[in-house]
mmCIF file of C-alpha atoms in Angstrom:
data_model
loop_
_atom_site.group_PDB
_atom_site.id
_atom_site.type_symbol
_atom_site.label_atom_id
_atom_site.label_comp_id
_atom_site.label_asym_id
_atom_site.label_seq_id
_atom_site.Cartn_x
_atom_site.Cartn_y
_atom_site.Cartn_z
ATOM 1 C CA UNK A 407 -115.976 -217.869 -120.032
ATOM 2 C CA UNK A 408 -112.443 -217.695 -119.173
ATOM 3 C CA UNK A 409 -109.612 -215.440 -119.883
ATOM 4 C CA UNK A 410 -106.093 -217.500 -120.751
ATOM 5 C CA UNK A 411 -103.206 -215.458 -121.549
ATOM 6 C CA UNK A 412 -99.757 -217.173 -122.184
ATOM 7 C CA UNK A 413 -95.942 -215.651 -122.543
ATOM 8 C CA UNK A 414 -94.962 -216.610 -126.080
ATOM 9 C CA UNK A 415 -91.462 -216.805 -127.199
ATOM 10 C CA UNK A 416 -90.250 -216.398 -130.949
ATOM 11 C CA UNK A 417 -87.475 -219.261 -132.101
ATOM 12 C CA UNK A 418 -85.379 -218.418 -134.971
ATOM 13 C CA UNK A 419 -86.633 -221.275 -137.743
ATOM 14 C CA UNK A 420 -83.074 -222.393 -139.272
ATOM 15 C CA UNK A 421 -84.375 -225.324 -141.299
ATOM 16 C CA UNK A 422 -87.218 -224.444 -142.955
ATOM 17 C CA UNK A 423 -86.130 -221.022 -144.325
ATOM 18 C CA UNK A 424 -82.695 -220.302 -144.826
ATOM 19 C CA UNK A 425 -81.937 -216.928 -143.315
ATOM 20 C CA UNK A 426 -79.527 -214.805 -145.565
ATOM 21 C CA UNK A 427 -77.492 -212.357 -143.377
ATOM 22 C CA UNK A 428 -78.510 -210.738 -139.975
ATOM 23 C CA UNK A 429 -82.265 -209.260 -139.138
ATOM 24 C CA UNK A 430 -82.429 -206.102 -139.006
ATOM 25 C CA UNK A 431 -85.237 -204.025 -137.615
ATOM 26 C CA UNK A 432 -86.779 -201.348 -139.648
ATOM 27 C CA UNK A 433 -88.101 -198.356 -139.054
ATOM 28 C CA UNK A 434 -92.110 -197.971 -138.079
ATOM 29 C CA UNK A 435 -94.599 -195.325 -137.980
ATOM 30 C CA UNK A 436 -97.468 -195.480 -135.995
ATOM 31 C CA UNK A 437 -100.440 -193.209 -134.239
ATOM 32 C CA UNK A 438 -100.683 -193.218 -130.198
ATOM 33 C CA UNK A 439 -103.945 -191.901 -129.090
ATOM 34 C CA UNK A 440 -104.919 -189.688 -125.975
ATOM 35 C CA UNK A 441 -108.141 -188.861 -124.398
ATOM 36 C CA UNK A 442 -108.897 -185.786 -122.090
ATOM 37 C CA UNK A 443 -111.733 -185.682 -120.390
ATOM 38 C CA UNK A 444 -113.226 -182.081 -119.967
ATOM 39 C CA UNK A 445 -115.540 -182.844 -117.369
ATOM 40 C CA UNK A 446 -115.537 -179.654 -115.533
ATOM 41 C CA UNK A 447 -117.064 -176.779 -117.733
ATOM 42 C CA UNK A 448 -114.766 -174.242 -116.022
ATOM 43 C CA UNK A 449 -111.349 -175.975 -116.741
ATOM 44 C CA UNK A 450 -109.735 -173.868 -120.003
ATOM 45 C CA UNK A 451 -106.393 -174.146 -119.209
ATOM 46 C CA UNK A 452 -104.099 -177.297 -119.990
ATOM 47 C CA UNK A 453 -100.380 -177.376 -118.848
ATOM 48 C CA UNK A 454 -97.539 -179.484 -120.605
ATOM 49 C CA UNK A 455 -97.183 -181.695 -117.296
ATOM 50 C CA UNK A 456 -100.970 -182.532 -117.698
ATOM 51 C CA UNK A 457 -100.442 -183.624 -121.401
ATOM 52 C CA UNK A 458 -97.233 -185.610 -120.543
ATOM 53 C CA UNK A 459 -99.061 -187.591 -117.715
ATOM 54 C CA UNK A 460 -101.533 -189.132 -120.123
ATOM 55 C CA UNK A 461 -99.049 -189.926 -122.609
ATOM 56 C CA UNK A 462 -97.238 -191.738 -119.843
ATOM 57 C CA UNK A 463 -99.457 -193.823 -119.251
ATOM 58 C CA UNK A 464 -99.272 -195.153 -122.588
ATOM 59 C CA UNK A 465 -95.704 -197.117 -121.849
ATOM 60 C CA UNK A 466 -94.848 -197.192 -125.755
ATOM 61 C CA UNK A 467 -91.086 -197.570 -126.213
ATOM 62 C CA UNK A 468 -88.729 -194.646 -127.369
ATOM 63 C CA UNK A 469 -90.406 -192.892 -130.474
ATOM 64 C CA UNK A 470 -89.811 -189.219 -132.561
ATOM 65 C CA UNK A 471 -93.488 -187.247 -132.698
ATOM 66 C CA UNK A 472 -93.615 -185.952 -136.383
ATOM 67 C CA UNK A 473 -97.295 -184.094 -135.469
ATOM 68 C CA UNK A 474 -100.090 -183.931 -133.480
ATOM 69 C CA UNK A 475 -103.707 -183.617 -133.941
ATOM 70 C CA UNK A 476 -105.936 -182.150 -131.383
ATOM 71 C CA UNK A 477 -109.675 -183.123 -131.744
ATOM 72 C CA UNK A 478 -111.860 -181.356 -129.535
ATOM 73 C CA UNK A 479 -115.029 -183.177 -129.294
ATOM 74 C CA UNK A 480 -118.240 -181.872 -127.495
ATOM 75 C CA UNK A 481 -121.766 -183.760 -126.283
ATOM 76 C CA UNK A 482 -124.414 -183.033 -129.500
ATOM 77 C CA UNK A 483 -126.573 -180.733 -127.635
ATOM 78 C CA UNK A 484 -124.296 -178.379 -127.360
ATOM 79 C CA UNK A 485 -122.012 -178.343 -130.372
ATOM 80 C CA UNK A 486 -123.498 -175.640 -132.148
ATOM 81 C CA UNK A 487 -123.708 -173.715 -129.016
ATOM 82 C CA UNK A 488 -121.745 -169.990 -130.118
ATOM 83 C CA UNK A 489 -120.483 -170.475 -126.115
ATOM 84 C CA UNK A 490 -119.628 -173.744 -126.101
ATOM 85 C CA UNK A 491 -117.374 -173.693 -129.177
ATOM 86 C CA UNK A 492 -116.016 -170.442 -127.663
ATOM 87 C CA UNK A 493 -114.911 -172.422 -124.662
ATOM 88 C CA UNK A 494 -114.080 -175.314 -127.434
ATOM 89 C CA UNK A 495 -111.614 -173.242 -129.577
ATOM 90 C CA UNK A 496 -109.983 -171.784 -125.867
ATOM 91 C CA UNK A 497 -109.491 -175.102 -124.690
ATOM 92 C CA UNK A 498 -108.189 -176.506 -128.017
ATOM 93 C CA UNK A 499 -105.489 -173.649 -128.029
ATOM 94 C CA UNK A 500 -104.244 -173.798 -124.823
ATOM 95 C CA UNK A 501 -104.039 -178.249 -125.444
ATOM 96 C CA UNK A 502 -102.079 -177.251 -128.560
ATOM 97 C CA UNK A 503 -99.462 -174.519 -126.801
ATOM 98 C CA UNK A 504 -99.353 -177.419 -123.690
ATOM 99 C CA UNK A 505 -98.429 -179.595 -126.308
ATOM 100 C CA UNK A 506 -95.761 -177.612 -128.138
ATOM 101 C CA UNK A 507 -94.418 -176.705 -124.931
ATOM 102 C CA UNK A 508 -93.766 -180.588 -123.764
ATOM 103 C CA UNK A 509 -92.436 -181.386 -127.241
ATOM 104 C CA UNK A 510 -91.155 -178.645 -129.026
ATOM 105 C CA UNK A 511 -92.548 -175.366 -130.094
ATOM 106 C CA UNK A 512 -91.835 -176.435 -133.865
ATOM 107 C CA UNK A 513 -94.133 -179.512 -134.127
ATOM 108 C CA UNK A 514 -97.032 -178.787 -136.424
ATOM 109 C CA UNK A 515 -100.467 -179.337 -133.920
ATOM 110 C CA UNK A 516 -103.577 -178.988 -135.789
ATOM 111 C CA UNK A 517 -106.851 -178.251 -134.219
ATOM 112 C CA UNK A 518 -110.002 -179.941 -135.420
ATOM 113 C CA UNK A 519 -113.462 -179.732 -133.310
ATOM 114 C CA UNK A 520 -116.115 -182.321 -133.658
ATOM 115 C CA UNK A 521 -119.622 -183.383 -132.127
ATOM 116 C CA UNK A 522 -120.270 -186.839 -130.480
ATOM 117 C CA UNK A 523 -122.868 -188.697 -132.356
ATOM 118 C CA UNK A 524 -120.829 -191.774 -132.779
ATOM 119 C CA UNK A 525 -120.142 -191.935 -128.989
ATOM 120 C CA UNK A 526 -123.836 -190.880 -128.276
ATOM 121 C CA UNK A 527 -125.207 -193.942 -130.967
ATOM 122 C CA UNK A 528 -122.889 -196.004 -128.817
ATOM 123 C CA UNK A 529 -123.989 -194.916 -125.403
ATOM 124 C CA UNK A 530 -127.190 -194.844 -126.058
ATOM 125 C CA UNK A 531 -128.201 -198.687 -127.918
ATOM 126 C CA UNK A 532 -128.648 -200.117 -124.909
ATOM 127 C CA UNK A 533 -130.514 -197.708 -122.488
ATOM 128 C CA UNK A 534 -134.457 -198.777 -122.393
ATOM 129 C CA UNK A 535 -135.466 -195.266 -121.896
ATOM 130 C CA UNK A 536 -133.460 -193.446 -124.791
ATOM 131 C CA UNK A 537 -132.411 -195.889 -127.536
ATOM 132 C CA UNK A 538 -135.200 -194.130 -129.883
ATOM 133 C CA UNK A 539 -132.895 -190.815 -129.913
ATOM 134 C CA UNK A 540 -130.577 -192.561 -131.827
ATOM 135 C CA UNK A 541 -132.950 -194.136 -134.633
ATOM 136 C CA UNK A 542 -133.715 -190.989 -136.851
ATOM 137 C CA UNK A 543 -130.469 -188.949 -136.820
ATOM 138 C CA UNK A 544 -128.509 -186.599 -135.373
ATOM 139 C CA UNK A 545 -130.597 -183.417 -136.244
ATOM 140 C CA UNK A 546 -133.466 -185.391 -134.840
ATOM 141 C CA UNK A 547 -131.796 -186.274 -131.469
ATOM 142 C CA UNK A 548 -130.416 -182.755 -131.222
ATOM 143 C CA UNK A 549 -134.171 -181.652 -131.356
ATOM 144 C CA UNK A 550 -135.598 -183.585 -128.896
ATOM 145 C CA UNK A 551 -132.556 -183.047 -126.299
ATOM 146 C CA UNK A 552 -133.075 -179.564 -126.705
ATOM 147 C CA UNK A 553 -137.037 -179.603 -126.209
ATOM 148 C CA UNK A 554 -138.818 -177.881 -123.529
ATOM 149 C CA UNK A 555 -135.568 -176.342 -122.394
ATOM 150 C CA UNK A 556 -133.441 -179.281 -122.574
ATOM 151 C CA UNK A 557 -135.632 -181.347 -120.288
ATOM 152 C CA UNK A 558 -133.657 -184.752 -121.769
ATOM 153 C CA UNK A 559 -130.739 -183.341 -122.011
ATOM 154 C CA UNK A 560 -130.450 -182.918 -118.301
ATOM 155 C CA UNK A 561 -132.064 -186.256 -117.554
ATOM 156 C CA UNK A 562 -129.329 -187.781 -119.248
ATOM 157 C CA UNK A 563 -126.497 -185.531 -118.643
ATOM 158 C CA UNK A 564 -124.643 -187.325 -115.686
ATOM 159 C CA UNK A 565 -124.881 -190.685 -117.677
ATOM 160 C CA UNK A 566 -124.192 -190.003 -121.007
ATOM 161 C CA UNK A 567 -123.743 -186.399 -122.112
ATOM 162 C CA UNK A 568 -120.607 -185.535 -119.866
ATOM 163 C CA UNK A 569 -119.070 -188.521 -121.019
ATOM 164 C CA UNK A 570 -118.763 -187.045 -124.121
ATOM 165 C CA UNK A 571 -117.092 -184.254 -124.213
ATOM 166 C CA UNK A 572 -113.220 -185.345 -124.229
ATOM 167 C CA UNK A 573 -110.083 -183.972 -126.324
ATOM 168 C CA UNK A 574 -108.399 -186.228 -127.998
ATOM 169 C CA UNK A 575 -104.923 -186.121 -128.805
ATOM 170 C CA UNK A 576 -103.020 -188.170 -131.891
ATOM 171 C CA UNK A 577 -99.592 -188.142 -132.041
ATOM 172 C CA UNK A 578 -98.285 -189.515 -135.158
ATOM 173 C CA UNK A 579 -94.799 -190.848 -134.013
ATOM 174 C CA UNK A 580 -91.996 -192.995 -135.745
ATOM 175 C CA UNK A 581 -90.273 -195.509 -133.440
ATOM 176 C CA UNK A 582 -86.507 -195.578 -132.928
ATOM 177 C CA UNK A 583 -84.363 -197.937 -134.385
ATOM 178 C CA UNK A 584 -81.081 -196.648 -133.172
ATOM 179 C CA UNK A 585 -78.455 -197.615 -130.379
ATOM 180 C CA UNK A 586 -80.193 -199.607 -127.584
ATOM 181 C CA UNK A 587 -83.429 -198.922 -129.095
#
């Protein structure tokens, strides 16, 4: 079990395929993807510095954002919560106006809120003590989290359900082409 990773370099193949005039490079579209953590229940606020430090991260090279979609996405316990989608729907607006205020108050942000039960099926396959929330569906899992005032829930909180509540940002961005791009 090794890793190997090797620099390749790209020859231009004169013999085998007659090139016809100079290569151009064309114009791509493409989706980078962003994920917030909201760890802290008390944290409603987002600023446009916050947003621009994840994206950052991402070192893509120089690109145009066309939109952005905001996906707030909270644990399964809780996403029918009235509070928690009132503190879902406050955070989503204030990621949208950080957004809009990093990149332009005229890009179109939509706001979309989901639950986790991907993430939770995920998280949860390989834990000996709760794999069997997973195997009869979500309402089922919901059910027993909640039971005898969300005695699971908590046991599994720190592990699993905090991990999954996160905002995720797309930005659906077409490179440039131009000048020294």
């Amino acid at each position: 079990n090794a890793y190997y990773d090797e620099k390749i370099t790209f020859l231009k193949d004169e013999n085998s395929i007659p090139t016809t005039g100079d290569w151009l490079p064309a114009v791509e579209q493409g989706k980078l993807e962003i994920r917030i953590p909201l760890t802290s229940p008390s944290k409603t606020t987002f600023s446009p510095e916050e947003v621009a430090s994840y994206v950052q991260q991402l070192e893509e090279p120089s690109y145009k954002i066309d939109k952005v979609d905001v996906i707030m996405v909270n644990s399964i316990e809780k996403f029918n919560d009235p509070a928690q989608q009132k503190l879902q729907k406050k955070r989503g607006e204030s990621l949208a106006n950080a957004v809009k205020g990093k990149y332009g108050a005229g890009l179109p942000v939509t706001i979309s809120y989901e639950d986790s039960w991907e993430e939770f099926k995920k998280d949860l396959v390989y834990s000996a003590d709760y794999y069997d929330l997973t195997l009869f569906g979500k309402e089922n899992a919901v059910a027993q989290l909640n039971a005898e005032k969300g005695k699971i829930a908590k046991e599994i909180e720190k592990d699993f359900l905090s991990k999954q509540r996160f905002a995720k940002v797309i930005f659906h961005v077409t490179y440039n082409v131009e000048g020294k791009n």
